[in-house]
PDB file of C-alpha atoms in Angstrom:
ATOM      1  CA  UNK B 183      76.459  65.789  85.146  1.00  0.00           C
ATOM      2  CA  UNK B 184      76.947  68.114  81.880  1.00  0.00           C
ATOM      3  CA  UNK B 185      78.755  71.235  82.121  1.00  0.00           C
ATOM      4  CA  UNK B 186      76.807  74.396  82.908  1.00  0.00           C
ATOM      5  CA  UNK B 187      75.329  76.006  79.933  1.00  0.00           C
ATOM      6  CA  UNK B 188      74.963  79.945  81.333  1.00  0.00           C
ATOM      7  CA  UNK B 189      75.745  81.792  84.376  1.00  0.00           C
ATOM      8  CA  UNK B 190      72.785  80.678  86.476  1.00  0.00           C
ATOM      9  CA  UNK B 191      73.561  77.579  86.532  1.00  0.00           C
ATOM     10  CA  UNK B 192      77.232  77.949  87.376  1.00  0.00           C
ATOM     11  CA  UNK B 193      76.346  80.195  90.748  1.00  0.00           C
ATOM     12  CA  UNK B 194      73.436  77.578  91.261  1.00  0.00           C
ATOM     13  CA  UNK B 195      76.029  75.110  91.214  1.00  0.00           C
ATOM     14  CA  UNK B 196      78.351  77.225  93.349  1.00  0.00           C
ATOM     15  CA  UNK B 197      76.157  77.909  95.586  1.00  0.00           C
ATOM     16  CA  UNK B 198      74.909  74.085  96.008  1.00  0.00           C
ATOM     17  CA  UNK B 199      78.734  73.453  97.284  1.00  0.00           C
ATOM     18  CA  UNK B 200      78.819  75.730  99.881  1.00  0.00           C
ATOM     19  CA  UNK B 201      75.489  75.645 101.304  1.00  0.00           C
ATOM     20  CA  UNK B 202      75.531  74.068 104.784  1.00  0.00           C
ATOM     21  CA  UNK B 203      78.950  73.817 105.047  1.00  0.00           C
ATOM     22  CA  UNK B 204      81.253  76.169 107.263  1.00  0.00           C
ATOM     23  CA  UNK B 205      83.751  75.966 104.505  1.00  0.00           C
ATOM     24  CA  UNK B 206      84.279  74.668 101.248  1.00  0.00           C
ATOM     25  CA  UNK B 207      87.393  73.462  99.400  1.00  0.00           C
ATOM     26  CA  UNK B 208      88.165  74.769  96.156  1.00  0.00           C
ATOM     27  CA  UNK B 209      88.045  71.005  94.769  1.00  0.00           C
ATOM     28  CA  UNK B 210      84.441  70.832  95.876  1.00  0.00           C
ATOM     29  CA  UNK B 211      83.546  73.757  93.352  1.00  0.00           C
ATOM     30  CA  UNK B 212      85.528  72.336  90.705  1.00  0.00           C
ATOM     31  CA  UNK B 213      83.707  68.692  91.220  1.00  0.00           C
ATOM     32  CA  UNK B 214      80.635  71.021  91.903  1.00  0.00           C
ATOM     33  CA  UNK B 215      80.713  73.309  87.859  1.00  0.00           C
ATOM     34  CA  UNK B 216      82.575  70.674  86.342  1.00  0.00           C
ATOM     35  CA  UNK B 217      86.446  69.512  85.988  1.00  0.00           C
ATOM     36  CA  UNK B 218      86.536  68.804  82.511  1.00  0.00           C
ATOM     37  CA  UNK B 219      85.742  72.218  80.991  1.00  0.00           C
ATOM     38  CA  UNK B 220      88.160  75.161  81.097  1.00  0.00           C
ATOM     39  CA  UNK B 221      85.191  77.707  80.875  1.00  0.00           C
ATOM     40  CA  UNK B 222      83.061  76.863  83.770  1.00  0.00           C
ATOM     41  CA  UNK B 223      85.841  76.417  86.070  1.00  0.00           C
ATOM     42  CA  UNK B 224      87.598  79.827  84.448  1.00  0.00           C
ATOM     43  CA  UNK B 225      84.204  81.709  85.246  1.00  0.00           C
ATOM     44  CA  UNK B 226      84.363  80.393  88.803  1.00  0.00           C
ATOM     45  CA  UNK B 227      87.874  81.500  89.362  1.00  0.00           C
ATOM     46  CA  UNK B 228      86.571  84.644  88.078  1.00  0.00           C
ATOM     47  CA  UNK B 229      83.228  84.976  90.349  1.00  0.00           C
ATOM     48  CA  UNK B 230      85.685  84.108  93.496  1.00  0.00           C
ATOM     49  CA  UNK B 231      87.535  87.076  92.649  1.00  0.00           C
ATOM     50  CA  UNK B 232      84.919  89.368  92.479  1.00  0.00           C
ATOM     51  CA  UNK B 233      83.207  88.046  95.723  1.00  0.00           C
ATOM     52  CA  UNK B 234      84.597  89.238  99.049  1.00  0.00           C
ATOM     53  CA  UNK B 235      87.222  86.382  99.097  1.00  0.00           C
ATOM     54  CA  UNK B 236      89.375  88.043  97.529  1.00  0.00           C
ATOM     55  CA  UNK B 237      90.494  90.087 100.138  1.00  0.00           C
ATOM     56  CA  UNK B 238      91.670  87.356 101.835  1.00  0.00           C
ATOM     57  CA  UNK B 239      95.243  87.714 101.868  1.00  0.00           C
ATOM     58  CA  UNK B 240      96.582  84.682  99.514  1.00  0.00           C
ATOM     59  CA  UNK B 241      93.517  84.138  97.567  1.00  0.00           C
ATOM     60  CA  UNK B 242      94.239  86.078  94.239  1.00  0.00           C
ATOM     61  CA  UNK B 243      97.623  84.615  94.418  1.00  0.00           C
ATOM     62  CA  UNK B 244      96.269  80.778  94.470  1.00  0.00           C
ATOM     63  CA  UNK B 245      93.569  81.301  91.993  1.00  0.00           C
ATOM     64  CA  UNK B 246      96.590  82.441  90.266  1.00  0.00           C
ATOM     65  CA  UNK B 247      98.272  79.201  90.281  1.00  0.00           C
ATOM     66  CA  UNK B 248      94.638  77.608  89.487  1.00  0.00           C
ATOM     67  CA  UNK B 249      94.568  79.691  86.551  1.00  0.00           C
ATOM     68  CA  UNK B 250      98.254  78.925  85.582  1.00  0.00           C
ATOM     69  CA  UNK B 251      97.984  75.167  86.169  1.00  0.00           C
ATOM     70  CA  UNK B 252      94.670  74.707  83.767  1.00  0.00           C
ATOM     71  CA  UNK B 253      95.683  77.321  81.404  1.00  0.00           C
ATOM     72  CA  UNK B 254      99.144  75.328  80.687  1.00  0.00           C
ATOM     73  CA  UNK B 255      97.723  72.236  80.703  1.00  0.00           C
ATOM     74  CA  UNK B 256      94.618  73.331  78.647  1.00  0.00           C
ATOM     75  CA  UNK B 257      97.426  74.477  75.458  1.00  0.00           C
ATOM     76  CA  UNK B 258      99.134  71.713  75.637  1.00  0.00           C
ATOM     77  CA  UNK B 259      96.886  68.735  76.277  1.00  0.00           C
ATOM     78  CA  UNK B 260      93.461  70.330  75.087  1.00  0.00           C
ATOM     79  CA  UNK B 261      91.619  67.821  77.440  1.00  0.00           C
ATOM     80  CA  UNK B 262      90.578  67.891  80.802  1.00  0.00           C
ATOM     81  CA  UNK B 263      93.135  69.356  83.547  1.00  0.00           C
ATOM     82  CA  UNK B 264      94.914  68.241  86.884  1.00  0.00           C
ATOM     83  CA  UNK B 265      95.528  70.036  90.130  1.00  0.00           C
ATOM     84  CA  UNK B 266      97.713  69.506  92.687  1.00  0.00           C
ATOM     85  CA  UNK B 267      95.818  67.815  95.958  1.00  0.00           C
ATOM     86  CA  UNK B 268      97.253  71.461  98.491  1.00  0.00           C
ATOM     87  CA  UNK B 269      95.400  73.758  95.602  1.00  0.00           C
ATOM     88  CA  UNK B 270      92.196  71.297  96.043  1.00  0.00           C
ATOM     89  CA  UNK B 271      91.794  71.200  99.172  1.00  0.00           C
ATOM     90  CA  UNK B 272      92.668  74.946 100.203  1.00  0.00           C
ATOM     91  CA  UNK B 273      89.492  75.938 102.315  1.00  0.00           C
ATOM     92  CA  UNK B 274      87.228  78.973 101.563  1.00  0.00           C
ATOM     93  CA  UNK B 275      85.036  80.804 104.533  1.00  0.00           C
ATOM     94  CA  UNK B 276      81.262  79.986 102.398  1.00  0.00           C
ATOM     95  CA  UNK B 277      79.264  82.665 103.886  1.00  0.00           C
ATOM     96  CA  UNK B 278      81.661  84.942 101.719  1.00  0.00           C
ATOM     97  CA  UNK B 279      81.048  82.957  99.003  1.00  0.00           C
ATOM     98  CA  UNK B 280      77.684  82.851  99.766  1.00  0.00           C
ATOM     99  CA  UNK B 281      77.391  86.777 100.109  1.00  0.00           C
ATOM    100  CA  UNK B 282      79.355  87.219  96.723  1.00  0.00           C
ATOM    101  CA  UNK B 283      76.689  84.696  94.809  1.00  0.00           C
ATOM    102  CA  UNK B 284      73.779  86.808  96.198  1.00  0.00           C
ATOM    103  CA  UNK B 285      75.399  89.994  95.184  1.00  0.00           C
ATOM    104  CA  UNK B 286      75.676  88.503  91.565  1.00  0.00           C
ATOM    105  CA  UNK B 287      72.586  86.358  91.425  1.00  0.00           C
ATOM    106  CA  UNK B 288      70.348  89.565  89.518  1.00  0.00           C
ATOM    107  CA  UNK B 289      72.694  90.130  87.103  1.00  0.00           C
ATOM    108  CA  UNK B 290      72.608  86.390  85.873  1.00  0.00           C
ATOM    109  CA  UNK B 291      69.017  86.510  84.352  1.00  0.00           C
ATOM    110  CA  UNK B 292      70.091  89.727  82.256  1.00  0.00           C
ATOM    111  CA  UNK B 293      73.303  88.729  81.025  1.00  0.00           C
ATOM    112  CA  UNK B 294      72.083  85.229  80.550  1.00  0.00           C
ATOM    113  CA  UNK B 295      69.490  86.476  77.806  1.00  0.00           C
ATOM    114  CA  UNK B 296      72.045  88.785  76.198  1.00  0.00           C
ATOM    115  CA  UNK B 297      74.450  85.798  75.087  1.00  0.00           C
ATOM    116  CA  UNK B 298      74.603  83.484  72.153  1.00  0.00           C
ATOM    117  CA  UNK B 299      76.564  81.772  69.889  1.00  0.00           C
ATOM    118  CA  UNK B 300      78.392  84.326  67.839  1.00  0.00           C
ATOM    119  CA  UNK B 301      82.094  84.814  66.707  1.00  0.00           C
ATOM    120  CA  UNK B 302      82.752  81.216  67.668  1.00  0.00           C
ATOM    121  CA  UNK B 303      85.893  80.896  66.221  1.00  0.00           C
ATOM    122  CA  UNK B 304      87.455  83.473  69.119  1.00  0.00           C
ATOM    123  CA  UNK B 305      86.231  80.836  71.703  1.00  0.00           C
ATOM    124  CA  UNK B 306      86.891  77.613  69.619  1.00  0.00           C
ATOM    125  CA  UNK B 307      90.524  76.396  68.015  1.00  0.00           C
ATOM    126  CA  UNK B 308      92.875  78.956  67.419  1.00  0.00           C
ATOM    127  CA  UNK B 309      90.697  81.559  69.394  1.00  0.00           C
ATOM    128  CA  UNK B 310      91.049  79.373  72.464  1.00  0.00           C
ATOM    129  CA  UNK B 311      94.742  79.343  72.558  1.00  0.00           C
ATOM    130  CA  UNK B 312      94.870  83.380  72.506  1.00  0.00           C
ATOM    131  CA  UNK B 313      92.012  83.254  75.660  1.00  0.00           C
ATOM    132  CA  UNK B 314      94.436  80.487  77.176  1.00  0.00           C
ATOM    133  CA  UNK B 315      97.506  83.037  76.873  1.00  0.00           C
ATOM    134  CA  UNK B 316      96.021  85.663  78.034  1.00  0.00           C
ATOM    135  CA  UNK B 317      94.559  83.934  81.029  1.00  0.00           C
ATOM    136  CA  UNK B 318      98.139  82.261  81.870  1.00  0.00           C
ATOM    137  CA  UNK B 319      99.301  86.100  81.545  1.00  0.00           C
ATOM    138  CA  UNK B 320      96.917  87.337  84.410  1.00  0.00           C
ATOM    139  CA  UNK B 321      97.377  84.619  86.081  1.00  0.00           C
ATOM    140  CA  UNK B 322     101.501  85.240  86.207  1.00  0.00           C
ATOM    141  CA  UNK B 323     100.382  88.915  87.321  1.00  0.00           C
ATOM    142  CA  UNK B 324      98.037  87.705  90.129  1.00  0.00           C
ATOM    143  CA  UNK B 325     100.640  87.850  92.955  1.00  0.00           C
ATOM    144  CA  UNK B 326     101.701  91.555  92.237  1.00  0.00           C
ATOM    145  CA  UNK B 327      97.341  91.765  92.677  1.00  0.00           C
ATOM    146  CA  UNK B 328      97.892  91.235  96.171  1.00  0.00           C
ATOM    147  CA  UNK B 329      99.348  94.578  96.544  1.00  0.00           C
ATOM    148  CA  UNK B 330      97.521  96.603  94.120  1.00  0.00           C
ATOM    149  CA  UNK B 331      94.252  97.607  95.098  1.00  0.00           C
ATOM    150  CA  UNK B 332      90.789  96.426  93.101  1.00  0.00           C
ATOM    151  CA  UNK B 333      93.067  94.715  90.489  1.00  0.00           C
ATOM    152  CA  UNK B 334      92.435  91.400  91.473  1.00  0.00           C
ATOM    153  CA  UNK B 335      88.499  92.270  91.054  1.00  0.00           C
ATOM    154  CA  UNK B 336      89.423  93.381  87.818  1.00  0.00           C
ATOM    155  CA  UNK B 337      90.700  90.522  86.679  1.00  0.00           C
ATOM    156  CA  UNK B 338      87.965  88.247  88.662  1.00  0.00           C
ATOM    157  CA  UNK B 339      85.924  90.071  86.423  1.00  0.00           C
ATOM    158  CA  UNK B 340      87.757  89.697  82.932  1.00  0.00           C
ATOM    159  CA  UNK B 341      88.285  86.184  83.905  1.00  0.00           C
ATOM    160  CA  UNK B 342      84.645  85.532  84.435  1.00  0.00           C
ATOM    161  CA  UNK B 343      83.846  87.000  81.088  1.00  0.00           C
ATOM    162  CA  UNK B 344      86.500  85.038  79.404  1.00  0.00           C
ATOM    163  CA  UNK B 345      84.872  81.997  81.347  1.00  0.00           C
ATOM    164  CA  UNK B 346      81.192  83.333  79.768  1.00  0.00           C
ATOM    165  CA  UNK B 347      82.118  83.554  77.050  1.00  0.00           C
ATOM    166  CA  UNK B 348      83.506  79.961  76.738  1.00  0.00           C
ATOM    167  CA  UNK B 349      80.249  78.515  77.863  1.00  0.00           C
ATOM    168  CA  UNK B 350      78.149  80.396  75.861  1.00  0.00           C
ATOM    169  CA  UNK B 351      80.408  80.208  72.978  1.00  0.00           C
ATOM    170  CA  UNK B 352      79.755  83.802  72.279  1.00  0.00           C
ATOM    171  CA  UNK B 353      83.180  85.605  70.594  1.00  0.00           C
ATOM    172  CA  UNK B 354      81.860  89.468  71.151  1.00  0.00           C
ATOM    173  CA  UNK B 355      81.610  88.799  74.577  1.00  0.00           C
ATOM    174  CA  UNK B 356      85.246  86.975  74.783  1.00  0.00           C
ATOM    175  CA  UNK B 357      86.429  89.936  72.398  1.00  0.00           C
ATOM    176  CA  UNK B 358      84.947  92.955  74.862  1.00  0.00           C
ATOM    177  CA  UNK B 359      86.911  90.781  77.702  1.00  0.00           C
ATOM    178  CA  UNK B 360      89.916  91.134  75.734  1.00  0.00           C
ATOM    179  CA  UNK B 361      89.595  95.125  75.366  1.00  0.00           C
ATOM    180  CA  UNK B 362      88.697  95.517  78.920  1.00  0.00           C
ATOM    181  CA  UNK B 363      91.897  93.338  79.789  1.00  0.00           C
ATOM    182  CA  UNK B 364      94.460  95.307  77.528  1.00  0.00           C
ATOM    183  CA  UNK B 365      92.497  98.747  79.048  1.00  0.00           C
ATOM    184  CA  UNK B 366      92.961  97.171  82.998  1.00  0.00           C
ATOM    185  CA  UNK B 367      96.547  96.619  82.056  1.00  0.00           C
ATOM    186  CA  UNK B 368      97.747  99.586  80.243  1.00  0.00           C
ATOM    187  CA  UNK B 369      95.927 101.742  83.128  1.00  0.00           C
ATOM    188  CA  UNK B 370      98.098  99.673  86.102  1.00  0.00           C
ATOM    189  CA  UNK B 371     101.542  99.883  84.057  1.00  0.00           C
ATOM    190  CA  UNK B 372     100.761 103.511  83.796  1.00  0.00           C
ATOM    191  CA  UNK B 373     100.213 104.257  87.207  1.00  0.00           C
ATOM    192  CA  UNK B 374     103.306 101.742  88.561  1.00  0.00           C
ATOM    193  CA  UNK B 375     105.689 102.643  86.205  1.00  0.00           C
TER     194      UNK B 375
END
């Protein structure tokens, strides 16, 4: 199966894994978007974290160790990734999953005719080591998310673009991800520190 090509397809896909089924494993959404591209599975992290799973207490934290685990392994090895068999098979409740795909589901359509190839170089060689670093960056910060509230929805959401952006290879949309990240974090140092 080729990787998804937009963000219909990737919530299609989603959606296909946890439909009749009480719960789904993260492993099955990996197999379901495809394991050998960082961007679909990135955008997945990212559409988890926006959904209503990620109030479950632990989930920001493991998609943190998903995103650490591919981002390391995708600037080092630029292949294909591994993950451990206890991240794989972690279950997730699919009528939140569910709930959070139908939520995003209108949007898809619109920002699906919005993107293009542009500015490929910020997704592509050197550009995808900076999106890598970044992501390994929120990824470090995603336990401290647990605490703080609506940041791990923020960075579900930068992580999704980031993700988007990848598939589409479209470098303005990677680049606005990267201003709305810097924004998200200067505004929670500011109010911790």
């Amino acid at each position: 199966m080729s990787d998804p090509a937009n963000l219909q397809q990737v919530l299609d896909r989603i959606s296909q894994s946890a439909l009749g089924h009480r719960r789904v494993t993260f492993g099955d959404i990996i197999d379901t978007v495809g394991s050998r591209s960082f961007g679909p599975v990135l955008m997945t992290i990212g559409i988890l974290l926006l959904s209503p799973i990620s109030g479950i207490p632990g989930v920001p934290t493991l998609s943190g160790l998903l995103i650490l685990f591919i981002s390391a392994q995708i600037l080092i090895l630029n292949e294909g990734f591994w993950l451990p068999a206890w991240i794989l098979e972690r279950p997730l409740p699919s009528d939140k999953l569910l709930k959070g795909i139908r939520f995003l589901e209108p949007a898809a359509h619109f920002i699906d005719a919005r993107l293009h190839a542009r500015l490929t170089p910020v997704v592509r060689g050197p550009g995808s080591y900076l999106l890598g670093s970044v992501c390994m960056v929120i990824a470090c910060a995603m336990p401290l998310m647990e605490i703080i509230p609506f940041s791990a929805t923020a960075a579900g959401f930068a992580l999704a673009v980031f993700g988007l952006a990848m598939i589409s290879l479209d470098g303005l949309l990677a680049l606005l991800g990267l201003m709305f990240t810097a924004a998200i974090a200067t505004l929670i140092l500011v109010n911790v520190l």
